[in-house]
Short mmCIF file of C-alpha atoms in Angstrom, two decimals:
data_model
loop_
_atom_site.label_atom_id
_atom_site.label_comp_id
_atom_site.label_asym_id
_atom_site.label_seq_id
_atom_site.Cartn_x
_atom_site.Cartn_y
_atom_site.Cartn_z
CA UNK R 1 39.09 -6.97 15.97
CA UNK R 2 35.42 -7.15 16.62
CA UNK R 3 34.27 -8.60 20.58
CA UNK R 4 34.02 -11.94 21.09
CA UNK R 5 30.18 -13.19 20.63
CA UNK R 6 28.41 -14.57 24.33
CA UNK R 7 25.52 -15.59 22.13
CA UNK R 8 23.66 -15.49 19.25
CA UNK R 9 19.85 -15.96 18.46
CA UNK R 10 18.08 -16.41 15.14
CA UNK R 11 14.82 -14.45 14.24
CA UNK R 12 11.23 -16.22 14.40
CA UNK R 13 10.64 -18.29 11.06
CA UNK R 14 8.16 -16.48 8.78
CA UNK R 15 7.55 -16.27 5.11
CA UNK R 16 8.19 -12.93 4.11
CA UNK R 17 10.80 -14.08 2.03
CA UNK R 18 7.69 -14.80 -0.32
CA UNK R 19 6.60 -11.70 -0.60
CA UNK R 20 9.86 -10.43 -1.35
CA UNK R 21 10.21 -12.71 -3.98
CA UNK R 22 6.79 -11.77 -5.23
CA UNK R 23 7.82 -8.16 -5.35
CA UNK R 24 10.95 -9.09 -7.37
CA UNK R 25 9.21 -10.81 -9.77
CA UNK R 26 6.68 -8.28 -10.43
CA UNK R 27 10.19 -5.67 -10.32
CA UNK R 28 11.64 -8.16 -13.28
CA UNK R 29 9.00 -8.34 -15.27
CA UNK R 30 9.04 -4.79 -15.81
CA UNK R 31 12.04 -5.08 -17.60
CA UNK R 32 10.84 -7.73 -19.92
CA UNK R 33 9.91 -5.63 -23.10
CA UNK R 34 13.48 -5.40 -23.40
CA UNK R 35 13.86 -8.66 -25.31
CA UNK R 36 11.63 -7.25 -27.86
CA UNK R 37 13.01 -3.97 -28.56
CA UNK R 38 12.92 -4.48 -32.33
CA UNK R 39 9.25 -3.82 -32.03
CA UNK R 40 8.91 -0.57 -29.86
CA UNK R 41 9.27 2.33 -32.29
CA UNK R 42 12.60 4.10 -32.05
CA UNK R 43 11.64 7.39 -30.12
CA UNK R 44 9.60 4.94 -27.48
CA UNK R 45 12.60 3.16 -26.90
CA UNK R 46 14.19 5.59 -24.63
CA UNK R 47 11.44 4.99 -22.00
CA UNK R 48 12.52 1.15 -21.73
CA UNK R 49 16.00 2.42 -21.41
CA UNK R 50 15.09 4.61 -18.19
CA UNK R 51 13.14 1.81 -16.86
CA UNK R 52 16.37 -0.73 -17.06
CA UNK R 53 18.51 1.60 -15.71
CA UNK R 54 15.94 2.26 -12.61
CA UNK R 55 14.80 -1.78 -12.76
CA UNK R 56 18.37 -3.18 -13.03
CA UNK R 57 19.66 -1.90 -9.88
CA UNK R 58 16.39 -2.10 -8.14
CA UNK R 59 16.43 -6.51 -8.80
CA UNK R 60 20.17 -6.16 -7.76
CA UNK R 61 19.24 -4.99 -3.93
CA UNK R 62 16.04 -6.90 -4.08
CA UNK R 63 17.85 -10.12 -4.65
CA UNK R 64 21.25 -9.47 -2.26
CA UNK R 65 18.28 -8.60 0.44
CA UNK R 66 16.51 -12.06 -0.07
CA UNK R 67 19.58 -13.90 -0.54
CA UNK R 68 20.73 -12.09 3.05
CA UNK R 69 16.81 -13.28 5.07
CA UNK R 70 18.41 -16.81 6.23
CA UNK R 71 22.07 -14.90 7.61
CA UNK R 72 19.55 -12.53 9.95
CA UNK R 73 20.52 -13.11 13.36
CA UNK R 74 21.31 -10.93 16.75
CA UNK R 75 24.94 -11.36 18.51
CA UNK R 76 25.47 -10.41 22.13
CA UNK R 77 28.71 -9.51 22.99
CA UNK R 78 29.95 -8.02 26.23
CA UNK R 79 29.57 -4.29 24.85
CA UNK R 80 27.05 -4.44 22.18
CA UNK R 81 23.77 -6.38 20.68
CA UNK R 82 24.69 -6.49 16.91
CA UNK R 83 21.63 -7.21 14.60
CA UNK R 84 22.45 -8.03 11.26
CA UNK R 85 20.74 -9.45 8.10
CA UNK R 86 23.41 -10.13 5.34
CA UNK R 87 25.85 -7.13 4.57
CA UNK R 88 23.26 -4.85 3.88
CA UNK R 89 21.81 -4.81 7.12
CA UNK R 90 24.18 -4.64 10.32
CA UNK R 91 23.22 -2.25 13.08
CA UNK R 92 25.35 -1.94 16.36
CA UNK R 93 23.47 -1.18 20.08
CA UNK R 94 26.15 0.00 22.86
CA UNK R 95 24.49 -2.03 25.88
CA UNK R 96 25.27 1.72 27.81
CA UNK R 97 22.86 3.38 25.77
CA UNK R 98 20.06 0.95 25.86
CA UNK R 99 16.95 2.73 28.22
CA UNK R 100 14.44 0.42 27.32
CA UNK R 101 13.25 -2.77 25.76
CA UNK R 102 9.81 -4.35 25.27
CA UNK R 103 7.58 -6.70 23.38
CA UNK R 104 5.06 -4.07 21.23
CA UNK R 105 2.72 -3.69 18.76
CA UNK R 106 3.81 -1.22 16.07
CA UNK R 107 1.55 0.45 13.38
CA UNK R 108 2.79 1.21 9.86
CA UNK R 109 2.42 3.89 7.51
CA UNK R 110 2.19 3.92 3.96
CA UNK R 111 5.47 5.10 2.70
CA UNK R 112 7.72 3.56 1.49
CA UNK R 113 9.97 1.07 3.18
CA UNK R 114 11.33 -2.77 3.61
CA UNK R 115 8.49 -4.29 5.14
CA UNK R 116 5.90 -6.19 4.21
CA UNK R 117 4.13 -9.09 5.93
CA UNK R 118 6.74 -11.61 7.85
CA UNK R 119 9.49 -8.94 6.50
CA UNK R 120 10.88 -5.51 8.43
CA UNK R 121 14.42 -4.52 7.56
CA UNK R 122 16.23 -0.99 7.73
CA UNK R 123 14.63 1.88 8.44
CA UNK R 124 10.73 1.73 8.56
CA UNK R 125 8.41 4.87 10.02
CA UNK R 126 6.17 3.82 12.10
CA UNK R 127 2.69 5.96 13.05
CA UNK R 128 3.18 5.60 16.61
CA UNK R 129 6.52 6.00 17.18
CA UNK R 130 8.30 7.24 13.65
CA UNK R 131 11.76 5.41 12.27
CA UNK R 132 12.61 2.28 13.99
CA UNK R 133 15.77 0.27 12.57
CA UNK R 134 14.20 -2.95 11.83
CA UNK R 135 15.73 -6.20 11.47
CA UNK R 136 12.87 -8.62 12.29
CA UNK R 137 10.74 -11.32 10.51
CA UNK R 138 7.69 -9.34 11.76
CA UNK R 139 6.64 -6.18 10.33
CA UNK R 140 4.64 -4.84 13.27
CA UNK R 141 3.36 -7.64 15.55
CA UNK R 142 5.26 -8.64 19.00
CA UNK R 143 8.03 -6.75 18.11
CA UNK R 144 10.83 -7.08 20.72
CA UNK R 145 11.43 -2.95 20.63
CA UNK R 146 14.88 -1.95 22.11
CA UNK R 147 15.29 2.00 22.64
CA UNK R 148 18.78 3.18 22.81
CA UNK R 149 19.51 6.89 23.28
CA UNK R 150 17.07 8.73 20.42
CA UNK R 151 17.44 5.44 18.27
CA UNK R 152 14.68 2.49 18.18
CA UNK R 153 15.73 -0.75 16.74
CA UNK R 154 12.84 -3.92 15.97
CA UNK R 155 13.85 -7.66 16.06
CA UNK R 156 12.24 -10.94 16.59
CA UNK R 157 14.16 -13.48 18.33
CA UNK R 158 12.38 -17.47 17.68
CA UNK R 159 13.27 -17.42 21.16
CA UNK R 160 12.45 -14.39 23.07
CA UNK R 161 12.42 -15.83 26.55
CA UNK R 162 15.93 -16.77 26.15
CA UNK R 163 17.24 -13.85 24.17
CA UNK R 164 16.19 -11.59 27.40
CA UNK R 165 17.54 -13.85 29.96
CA UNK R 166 20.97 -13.47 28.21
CA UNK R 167 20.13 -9.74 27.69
CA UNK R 168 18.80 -8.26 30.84
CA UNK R 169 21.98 -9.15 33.01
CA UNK R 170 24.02 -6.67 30.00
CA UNK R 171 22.21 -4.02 30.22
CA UNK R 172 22.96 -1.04 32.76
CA UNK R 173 22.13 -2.29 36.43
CA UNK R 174 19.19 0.13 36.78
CA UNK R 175 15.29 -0.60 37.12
CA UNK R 176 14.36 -4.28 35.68
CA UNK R 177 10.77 -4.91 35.46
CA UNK R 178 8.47 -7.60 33.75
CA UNK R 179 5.34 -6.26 34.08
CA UNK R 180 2.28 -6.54 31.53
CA UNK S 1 -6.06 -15.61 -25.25
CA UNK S 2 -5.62 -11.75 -25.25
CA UNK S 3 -2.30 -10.75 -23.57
CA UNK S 4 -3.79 -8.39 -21.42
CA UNK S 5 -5.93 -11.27 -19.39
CA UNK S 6 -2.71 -12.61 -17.87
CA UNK S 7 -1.57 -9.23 -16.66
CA UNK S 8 -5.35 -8.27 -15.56
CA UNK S 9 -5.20 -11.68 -13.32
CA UNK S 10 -1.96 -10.09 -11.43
CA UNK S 11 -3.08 -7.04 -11.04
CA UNK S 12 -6.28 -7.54 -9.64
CA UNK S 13 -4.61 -10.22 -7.40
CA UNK S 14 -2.38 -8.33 -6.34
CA UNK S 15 -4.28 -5.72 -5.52
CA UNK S 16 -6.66 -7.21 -3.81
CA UNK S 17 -3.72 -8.50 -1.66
CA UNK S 18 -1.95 -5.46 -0.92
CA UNK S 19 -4.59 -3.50 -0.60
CA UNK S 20 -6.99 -5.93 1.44
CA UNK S 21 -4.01 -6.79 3.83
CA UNK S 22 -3.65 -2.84 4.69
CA UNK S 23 -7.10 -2.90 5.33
CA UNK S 24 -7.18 -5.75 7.47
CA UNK S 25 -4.10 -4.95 9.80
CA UNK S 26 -5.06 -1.09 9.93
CA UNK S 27 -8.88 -2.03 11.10
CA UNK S 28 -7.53 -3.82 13.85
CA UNK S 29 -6.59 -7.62 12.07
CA UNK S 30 -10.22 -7.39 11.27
CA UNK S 31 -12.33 -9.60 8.45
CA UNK S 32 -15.34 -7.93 9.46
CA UNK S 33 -14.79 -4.52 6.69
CA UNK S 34 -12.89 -6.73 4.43
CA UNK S 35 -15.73 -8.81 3.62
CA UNK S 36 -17.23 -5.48 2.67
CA UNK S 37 -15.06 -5.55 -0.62
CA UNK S 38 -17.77 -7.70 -2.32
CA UNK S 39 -20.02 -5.49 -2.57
CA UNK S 40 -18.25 -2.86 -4.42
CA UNK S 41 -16.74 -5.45 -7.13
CA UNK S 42 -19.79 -5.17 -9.66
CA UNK S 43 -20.34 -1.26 -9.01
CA UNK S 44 -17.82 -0.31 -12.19
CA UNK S 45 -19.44 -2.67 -14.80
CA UNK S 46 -23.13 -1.05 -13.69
CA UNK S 47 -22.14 2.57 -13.56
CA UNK S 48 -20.31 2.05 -16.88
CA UNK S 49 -22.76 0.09 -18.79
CA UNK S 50 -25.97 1.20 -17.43
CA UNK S 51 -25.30 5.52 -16.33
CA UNK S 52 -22.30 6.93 -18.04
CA UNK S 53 -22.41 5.05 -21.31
CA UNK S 54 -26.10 5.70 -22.09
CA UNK S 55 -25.59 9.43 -20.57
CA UNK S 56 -22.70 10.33 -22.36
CA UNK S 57 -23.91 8.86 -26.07
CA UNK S 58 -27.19 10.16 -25.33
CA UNK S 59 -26.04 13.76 -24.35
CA UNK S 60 -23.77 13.86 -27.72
CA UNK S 61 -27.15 12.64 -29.46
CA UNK S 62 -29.32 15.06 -28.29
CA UNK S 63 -26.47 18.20 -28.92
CA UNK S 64 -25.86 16.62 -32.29
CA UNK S 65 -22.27 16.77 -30.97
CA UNK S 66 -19.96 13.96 -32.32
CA UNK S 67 -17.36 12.11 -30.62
CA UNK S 68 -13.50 12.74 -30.89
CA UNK S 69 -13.60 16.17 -31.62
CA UNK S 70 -10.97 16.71 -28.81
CA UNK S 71 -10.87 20.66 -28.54
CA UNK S 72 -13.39 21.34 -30.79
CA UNK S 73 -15.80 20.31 -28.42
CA UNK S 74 -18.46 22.42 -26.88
CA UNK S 75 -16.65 23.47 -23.07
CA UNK S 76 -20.00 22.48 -21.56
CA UNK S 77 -19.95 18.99 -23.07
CA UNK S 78 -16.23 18.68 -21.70
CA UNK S 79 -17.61 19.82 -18.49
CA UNK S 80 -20.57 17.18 -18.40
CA UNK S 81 -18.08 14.43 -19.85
CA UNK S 82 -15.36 15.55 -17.19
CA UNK S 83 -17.75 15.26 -14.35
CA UNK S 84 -20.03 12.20 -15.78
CA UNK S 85 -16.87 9.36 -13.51
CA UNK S 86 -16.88 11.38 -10.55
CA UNK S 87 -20.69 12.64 -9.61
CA UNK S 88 -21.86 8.91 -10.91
CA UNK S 89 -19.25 6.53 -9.53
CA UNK S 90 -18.98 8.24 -6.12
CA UNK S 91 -23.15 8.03 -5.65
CA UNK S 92 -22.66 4.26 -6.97
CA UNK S 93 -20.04 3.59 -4.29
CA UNK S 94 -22.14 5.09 -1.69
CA UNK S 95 -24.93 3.17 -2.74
CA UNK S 96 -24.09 -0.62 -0.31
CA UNK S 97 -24.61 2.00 2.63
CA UNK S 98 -28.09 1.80 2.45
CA UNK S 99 -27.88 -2.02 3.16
CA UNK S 100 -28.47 -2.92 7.12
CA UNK S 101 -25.21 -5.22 7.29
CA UNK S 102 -23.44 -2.11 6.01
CA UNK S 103 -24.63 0.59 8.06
CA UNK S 104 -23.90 -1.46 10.76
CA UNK S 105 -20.36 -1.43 10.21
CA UNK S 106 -20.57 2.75 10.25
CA UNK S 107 -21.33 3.11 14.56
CA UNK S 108 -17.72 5.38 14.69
CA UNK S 109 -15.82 7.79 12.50
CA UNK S 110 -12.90 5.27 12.06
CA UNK S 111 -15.19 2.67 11.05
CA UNK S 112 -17.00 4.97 8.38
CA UNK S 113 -13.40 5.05 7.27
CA UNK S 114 -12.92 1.20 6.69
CA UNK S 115 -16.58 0.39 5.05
CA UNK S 116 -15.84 3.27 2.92
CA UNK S 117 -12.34 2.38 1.84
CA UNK S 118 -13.54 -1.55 1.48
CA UNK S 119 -16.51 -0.17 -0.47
CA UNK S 120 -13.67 1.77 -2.41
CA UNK S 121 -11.25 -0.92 -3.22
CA UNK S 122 -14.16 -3.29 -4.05
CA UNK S 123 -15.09 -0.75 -7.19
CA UNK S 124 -11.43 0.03 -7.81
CA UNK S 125 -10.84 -3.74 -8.14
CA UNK S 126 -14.13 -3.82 -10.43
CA UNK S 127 -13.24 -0.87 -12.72
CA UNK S 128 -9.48 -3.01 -13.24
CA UNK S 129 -11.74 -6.43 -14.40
CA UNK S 130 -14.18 -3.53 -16.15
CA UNK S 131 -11.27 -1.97 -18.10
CA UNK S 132 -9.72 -5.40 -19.27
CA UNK S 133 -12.82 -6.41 -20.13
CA UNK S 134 -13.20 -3.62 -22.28
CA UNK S 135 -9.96 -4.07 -24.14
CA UNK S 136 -10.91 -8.10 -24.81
CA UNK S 137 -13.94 -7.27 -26.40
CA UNK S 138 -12.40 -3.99 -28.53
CA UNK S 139 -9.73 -6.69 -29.43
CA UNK S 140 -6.97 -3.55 -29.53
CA UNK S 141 -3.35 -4.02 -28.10
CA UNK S 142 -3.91 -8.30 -29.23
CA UNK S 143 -0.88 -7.73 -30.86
CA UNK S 144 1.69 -6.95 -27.65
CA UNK S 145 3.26 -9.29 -25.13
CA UNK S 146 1.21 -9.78 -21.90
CA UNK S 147 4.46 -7.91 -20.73
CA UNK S 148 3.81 -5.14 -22.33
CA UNK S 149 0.74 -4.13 -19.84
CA UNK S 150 3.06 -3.03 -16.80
CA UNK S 151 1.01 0.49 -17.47
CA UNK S 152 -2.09 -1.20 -16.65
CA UNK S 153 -0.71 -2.53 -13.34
CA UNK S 154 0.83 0.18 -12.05
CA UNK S 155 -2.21 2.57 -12.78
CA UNK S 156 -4.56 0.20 -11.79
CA UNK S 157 -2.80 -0.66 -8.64
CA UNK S 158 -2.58 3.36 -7.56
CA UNK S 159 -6.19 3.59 -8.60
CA UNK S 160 -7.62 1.11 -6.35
CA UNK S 161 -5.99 2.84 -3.12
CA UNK S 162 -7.37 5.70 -4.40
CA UNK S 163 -11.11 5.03 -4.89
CA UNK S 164 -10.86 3.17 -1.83
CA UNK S 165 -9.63 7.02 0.02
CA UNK S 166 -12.05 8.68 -1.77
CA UNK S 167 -15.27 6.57 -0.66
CA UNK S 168 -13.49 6.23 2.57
CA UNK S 169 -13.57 10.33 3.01
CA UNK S 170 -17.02 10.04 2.02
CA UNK S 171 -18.33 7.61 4.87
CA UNK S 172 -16.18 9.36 7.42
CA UNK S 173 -17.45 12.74 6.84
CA UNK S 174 -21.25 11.56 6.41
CA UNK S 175 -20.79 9.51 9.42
CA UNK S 176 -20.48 12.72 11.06
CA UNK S 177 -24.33 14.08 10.40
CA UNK S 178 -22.68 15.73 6.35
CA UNK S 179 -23.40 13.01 3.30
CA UNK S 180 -24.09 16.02 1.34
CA UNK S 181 -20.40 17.06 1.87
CA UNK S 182 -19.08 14.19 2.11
CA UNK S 183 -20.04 13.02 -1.34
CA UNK S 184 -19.17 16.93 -2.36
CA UNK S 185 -15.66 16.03 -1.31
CA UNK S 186 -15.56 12.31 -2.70
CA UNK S 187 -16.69 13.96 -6.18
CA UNK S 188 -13.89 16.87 -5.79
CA UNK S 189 -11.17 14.50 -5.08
CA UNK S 190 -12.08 12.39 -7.94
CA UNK S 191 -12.23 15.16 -10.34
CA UNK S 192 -8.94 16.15 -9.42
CA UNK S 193 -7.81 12.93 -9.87
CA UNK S 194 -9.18 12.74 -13.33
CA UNK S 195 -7.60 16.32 -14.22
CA UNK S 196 -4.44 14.94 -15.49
CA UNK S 197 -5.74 12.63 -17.62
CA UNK S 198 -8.72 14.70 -19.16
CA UNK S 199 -6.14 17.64 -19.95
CA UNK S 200 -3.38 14.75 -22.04
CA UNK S 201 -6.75 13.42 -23.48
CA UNK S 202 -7.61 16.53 -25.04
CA UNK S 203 -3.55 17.25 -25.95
CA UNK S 204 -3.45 20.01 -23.21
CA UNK S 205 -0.86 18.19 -21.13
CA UNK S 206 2.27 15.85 -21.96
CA UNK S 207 1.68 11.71 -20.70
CA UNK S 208 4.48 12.58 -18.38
CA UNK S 209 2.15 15.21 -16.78
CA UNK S 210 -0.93 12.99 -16.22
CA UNK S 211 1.30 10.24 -14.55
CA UNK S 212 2.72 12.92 -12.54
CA UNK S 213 -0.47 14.13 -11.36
CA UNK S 214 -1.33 10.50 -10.39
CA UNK S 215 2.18 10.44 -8.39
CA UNK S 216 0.79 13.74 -6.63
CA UNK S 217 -2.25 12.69 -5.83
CA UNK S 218 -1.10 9.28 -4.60
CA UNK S 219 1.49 11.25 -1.99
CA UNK S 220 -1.56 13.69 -0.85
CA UNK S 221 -3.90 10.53 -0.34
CA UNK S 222 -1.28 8.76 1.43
CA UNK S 223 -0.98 12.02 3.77
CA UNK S 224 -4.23 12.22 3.60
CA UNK S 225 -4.97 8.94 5.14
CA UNK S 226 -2.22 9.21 7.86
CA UNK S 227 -4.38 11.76 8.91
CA UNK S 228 -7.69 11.03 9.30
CA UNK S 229 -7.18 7.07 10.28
CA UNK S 230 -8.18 5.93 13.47
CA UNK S 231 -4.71 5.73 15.75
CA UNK S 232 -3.73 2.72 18.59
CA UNK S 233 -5.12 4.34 21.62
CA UNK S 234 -3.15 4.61 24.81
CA UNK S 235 -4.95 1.92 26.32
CA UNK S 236 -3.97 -0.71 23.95
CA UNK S 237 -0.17 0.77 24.01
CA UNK S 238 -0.43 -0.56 28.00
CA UNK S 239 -0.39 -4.01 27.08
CA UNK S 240 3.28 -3.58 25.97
CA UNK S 241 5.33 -6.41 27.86
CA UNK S 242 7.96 -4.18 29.51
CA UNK S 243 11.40 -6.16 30.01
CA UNK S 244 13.48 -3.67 31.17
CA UNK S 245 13.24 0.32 31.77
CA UNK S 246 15.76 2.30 32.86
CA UNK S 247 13.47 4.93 34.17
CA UNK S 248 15.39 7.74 31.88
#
């Protein structure tokens, strides 16, 4: 039976959903010459196989990801912050482990990962600091960056001021400091 | 309408999105090289029309050598065909530096990088209107679904990152006292860019091997550019709002 839930906080509105959807689009139309396989010659045809069978399952996570945007939200229990984001994105933060937490600036890289503008989930490598588990409506601006043991995780509570009061008094009674 | 206009409208918008956006938020949420994009947008259409076009039909002329022999071809022609894109477009890319509001943008190494690359993706973005261009007015491919272009995008999406690197290497290194090598390695990069698709051209190489040699190239620019852009100095990381530290 999972803890009971002190609180919960949702993520900072953004519209990264759009771009996803853009993306998804662009994903779907790939798959379009499909519908007029009578006029590909036979020994092309293969090549739109491979492509559906890459495509299809590609437009299946796309779409469980945007349907999953508005269930994003970050429980605090008495053990553990839980961020999730649908079923596809649920990461679990022992309070124990937890040595640091602050607002940042993060800078992407180029490969490959879910984030695009308003959008960061799963794992995304950052240049200054490498793989943070993201679940955030920012992809690298104010992001509230929590450090536990050799793990980062990103997230963007609407209401940050809030989601630290709750927070601070969880974590390990060591050195609290607000400083800029 | 010809079907590849529609798919030619999302590339290049796209593109210009993706591509534009990295620039912005890796220059520091910066306009100032983004603007810079302009300038490279009718760079393609001149170097095409106006240097390689004339050069190319006017080389064959002059050696008496027609087109479309594919191997029979003399190996210097090849040669001076295979190095016509690189030598000309990277000098054409260059060519906004000698502009004052330009150079301006050049004072560090980092910002070399970012006129470059907006220089880069301005031409890239060009050569994408160029090419579509070039297909209206041939009237080939009228007969397939706008849907049918996804080729186009994807290659002409890859390609714009990629000119932008390439002018971007060129404006870093020159910023450094070296156009000479700097345009040396713009035009080497290019040409190895080009390999893939020269060698299927002339039925040395499978399609599958040109588009893999795109997919290498892409991974080595992306390295590439991890490397050599500016990083978030220390001072900037101090502005972090620290909540809570344990010290560990």
């Amino acid at each position: 039976m999972s803890a009971p839930v002190l609180a919960t906080f949702k993520p900072a509105r953004s519209y990264g959903w759009v771009w996803l959807l853009a993306i998804l689009l662009l994903v779907a139309a790939s798959v379009l010459p499909v519908f007029r396989l009578g006029d590909i010659p036979p020994d092309e045809r293969i090549a739109i196989w491979i492509t559906i069978a890459i495509m299809v399952p590609l437009i299946a996570f796309l779409l469980a990801t945007l349907a999953s945007i508005p269930a994003m939200r970050y429980d605090l229990t008495n053990d553990e912050l839980l961020l999730s984001c649908g079923p596809l994105y649920r990461y679990r933060v022992p309070y124990a482990e937890v040595s640091d937490v602050r607002r940042t600036t993060l800078t992407p890289t180029l490969w490959s990962s879910m984030r695009m503008p308003g959008l960061a989930l799963g794992g995304v490598m950052y240049a200054d600091i490498g793989t943070v588990k993201m679940c955030a409506t920012r992809m690298s601006r104010d992001i509230l960056l929590v450090t536990a043991g050799k793990r980062r995780y990103g997230l963007t509570p609407a209401d940050e001021a809030g989601f630290m009061a709750t927070l601070a008094p969880l974590l390990p009674p060591q050195q609290h400091a607000t400083e800029r | 309408m010809h079907p590849i206009v529609p798919m030619a409208v999302i590339t290049v918008g796209f593109s210009a999105l993706l591509w534009c956006g990295m620039l912005w938020l890796y220059s520091g949420r910066t306009m100032r090289f983004v603007r810079l994009v302009w300038f490279g947008l009718p760079l393609s259409a001149i170097v095409n029309l106006l240097v390689k076009g004339p050069l190319g039909a006017g080389g064959g002329d002059l050696a008496g050598i027609e087109p479309g022999l594919g191997l029979d071809t003399p190996v210097w022609f090849l040669i001076f065909l295979f190095l016509l894109a690189p030598v000309f477009e990277e000098l054409i890319k260059a060519m906004p530096a000698v502009l004052p509001q330009v150079r301006r943008r050049m004072g560090t190494e980092g910002d070399a990088l970012w006129t470059g690359m907006a220089l880069g993706m301005g031409f890239g973005l060009g050569e994408a209107i160029y090419l579509a261009w070039q297909v209206v007015a041939a009237g080939a491919y009228a007969e397939y679904p706008w849907y049918a272009f996804t080729g186009f995008f994807g290659e002409r999406l890859l390609v714009v990152f990629m000119h932008a690197m390439m002018t971007g290497v060129l404006f870093r290194i020159a910023q450094r006292g070296r156009p000479v090598l700097g345009y040396l390695a713009a035009v080497g990069l290019h040409a190895l860019l080009n390999s893939g698709a020269m060698l299927y051209q002339l039925e040395l190489a499978p399609g599958w091997a040109a588009n893999a040699a795109l997919g290498v190239m892409l991974v080595a620019f992306a390295l590439l550019f991890d490397r050599i852009r500016p990083k978030r100095a220390a001072a900037e990381r101090s502005e972090d709002t620290v909540y809570y530290s344990s010290g560990s």
